[in-house]
PDB file of C-alpha atoms in Angstrom:
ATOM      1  CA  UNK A  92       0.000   0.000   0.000  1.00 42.00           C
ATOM      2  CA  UNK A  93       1.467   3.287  -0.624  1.00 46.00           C
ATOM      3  CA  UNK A  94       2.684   5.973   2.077  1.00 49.00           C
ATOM      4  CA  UNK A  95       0.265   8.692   1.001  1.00 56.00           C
ATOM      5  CA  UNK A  96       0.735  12.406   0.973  1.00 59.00           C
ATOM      6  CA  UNK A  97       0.063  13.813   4.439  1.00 65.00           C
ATOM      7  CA  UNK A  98      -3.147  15.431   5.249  1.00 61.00           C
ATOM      8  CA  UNK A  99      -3.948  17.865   8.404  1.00 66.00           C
ATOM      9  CA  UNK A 100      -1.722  18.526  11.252  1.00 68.00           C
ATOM     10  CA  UNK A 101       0.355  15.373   9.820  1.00 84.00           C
ATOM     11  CA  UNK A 102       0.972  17.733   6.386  1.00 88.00           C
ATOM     12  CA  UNK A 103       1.461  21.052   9.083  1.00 89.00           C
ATOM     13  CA  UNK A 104       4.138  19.620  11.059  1.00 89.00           C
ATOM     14  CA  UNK A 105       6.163  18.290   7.555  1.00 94.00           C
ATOM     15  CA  UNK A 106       5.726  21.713   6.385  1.00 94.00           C
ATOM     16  CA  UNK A 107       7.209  23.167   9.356  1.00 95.00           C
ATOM     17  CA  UNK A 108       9.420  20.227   9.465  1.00 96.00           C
ATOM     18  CA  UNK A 109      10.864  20.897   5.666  1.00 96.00           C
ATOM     19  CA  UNK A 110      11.405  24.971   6.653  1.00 97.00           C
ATOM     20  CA  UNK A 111      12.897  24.614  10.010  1.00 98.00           C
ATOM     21  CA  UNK A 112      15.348  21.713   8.082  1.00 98.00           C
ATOM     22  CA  UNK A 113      16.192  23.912   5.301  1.00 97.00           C
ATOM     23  CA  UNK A 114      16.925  26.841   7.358  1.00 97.00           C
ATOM     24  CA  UNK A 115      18.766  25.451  10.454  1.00 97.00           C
ATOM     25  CA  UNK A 116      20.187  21.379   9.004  1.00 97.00           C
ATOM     26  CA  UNK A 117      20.480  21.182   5.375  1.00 96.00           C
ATOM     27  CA  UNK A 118      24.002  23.188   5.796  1.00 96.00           C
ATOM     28  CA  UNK A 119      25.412  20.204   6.920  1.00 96.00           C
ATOM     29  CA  UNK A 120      22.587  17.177   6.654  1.00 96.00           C
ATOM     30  CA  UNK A 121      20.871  16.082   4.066  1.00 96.00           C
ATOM     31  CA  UNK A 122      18.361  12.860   4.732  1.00 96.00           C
ATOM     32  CA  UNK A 123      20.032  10.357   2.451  1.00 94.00           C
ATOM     33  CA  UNK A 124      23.814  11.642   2.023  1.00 95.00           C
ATOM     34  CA  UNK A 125      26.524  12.297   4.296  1.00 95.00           C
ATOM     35  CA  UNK A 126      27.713  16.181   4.090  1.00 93.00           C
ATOM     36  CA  UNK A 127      28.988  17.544   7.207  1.00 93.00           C
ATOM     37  CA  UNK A 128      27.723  15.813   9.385  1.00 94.00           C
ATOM     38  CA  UNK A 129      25.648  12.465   9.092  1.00 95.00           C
ATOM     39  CA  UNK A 130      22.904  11.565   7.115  1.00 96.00           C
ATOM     40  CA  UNK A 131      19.768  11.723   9.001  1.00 97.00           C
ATOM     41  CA  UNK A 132      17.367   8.822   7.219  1.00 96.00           C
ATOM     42  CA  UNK A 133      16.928   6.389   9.975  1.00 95.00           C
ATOM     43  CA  UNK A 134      17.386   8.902  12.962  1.00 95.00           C
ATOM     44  CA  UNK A 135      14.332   7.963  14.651  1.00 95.00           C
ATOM     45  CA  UNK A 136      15.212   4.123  14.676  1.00 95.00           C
ATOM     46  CA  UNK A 137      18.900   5.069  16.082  1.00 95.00           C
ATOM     47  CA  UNK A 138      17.471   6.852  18.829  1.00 97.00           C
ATOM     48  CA  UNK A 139      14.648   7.802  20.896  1.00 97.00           C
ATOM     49  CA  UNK A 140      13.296  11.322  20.648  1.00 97.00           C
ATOM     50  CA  UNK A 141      14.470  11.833  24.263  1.00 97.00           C
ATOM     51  CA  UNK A 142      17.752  11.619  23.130  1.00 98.00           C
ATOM     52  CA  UNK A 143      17.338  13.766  19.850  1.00 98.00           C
ATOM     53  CA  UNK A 144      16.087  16.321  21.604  1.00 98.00           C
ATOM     54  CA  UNK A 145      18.791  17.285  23.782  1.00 97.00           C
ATOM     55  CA  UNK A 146      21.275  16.679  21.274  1.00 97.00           C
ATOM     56  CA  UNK A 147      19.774  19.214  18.628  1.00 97.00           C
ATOM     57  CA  UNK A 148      19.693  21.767  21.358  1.00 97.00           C
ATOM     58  CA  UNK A 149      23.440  21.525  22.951  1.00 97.00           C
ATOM     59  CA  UNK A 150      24.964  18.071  21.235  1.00 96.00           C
ATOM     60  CA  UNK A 151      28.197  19.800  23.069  1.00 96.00           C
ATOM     61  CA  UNK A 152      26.986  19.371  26.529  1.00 97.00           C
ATOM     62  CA  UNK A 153      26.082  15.634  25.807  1.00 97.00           C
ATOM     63  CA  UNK A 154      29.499  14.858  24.640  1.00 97.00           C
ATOM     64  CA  UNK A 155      30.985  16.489  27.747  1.00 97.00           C
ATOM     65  CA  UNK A 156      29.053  14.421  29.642  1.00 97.00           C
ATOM     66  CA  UNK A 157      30.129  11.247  28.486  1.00 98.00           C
ATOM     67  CA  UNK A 158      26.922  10.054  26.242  1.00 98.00           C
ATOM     68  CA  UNK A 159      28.436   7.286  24.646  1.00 97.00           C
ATOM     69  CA  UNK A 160      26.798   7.862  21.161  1.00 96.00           C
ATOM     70  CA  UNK A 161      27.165  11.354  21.315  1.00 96.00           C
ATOM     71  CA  UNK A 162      30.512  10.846  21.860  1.00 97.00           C
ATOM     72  CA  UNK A 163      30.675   8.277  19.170  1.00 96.00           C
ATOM     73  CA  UNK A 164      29.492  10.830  16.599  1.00 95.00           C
ATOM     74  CA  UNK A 165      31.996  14.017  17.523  1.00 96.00           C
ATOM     75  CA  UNK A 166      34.811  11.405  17.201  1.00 96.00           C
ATOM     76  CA  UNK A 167      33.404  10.106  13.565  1.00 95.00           C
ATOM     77  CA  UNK A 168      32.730  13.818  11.984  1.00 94.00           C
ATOM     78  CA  UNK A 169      36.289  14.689  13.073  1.00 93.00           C
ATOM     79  CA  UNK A 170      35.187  15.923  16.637  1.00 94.00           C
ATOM     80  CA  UNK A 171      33.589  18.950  14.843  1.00 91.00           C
ATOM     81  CA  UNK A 172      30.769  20.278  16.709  1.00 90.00           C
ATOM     82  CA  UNK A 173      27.120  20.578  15.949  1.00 93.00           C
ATOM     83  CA  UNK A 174      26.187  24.107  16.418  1.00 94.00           C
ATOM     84  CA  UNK A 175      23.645  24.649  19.527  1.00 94.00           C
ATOM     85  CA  UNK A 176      19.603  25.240  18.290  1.00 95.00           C
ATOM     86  CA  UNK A 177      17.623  27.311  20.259  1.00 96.00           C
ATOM     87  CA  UNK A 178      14.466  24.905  19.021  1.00 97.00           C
ATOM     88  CA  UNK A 179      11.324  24.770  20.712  1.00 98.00           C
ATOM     89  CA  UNK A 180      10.725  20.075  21.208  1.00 98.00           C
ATOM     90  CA  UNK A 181       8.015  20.776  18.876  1.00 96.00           C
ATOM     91  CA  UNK A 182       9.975  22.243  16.117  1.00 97.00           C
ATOM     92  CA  UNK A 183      12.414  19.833  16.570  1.00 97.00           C
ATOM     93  CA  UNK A 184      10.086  17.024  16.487  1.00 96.00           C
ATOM     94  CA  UNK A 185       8.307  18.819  13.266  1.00 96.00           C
ATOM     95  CA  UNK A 186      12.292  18.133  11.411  1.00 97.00           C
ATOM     96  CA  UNK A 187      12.417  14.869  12.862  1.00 97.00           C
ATOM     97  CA  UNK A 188       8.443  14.270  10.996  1.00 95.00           C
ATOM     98  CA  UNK A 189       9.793  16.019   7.714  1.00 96.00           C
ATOM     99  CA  UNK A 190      12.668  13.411   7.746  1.00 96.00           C
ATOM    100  CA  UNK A 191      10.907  10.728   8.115  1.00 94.00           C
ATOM    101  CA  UNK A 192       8.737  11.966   5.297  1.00 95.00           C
ATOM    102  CA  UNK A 193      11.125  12.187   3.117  1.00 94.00           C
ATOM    103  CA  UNK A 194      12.662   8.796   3.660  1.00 91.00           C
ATOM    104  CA  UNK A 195       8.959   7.277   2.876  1.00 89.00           C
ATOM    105  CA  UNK A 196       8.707   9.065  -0.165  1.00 86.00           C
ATOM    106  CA  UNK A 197      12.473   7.485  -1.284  1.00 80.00           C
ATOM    107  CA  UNK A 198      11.557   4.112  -0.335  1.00 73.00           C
ATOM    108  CA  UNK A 199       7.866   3.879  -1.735  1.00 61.00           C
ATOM    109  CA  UNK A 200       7.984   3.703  -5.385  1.00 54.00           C
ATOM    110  CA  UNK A 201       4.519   4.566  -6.073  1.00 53.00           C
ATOM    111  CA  UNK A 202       5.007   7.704  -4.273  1.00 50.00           C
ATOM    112  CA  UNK A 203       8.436   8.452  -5.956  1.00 46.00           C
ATOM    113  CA  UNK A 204       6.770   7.459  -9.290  1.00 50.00           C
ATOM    114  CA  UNK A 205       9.051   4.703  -9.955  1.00 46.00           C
ATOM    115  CA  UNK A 206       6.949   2.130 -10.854  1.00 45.00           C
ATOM    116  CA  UNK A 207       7.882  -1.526 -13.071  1.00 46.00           C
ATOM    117  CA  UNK A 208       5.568  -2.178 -15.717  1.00 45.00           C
ATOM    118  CA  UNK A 209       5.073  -5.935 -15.939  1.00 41.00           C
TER     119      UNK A 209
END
């Protein structure tokens, strides 16, 4: 069954999701592709939005305290740091909606219009 096009408060928050992304992530993230920093497809299965959370708004702090994945990721991206967000949770969770979004729409092929013909 295809992922269809979200309707609603489901379509609001990838709206707001697909701004906020563009104007504080897409510098160095993109969903599928490594840039700066890490690609983000997939972020929601890595880790719980209790942990996303804090990260987007001082990733710093958690790697001075010791977080063992945060730590994991300054030491991959050659210990460069994410810049602090001064993001509301809901904004941040609105990016985190847009992602996944967008990584539907790549792995769906009726909604990417890539289709076989039999």
């Amino acid at each position: 069954m295809p992922n269809p096009v979200p309707t609603g408060a489901d379509a609001a928050a990838v709206a707001a999701g697909d701004a906020l992304f563009k104007r504080n992530c897409a510098q160095c993230h993109a969903v599928n592709d490594v840039v700066v920093g890490p690609a983000l497809a997939g972020i929601a299965k890595r880790r719980p939005m209790s942990w996303i959370i804090p990260w987007v708004k001082n990733s710093s702090k958690m790697v001075a305290k010791g977080d063992e994945y945060a730590v994991k990721i300054f030491n991959q991206y050659s210990k460069q740091q994410m810049p602090s967000f001064q993001l509301s949770d809901q904004e941040i969770k609105a990016i985190v909606t847009y992602i996944e979004f967008q990584e539907q729409q790549m792995t769906d092929p009726v909604a990417t219009g890539v289709v076989a013909c039999r």
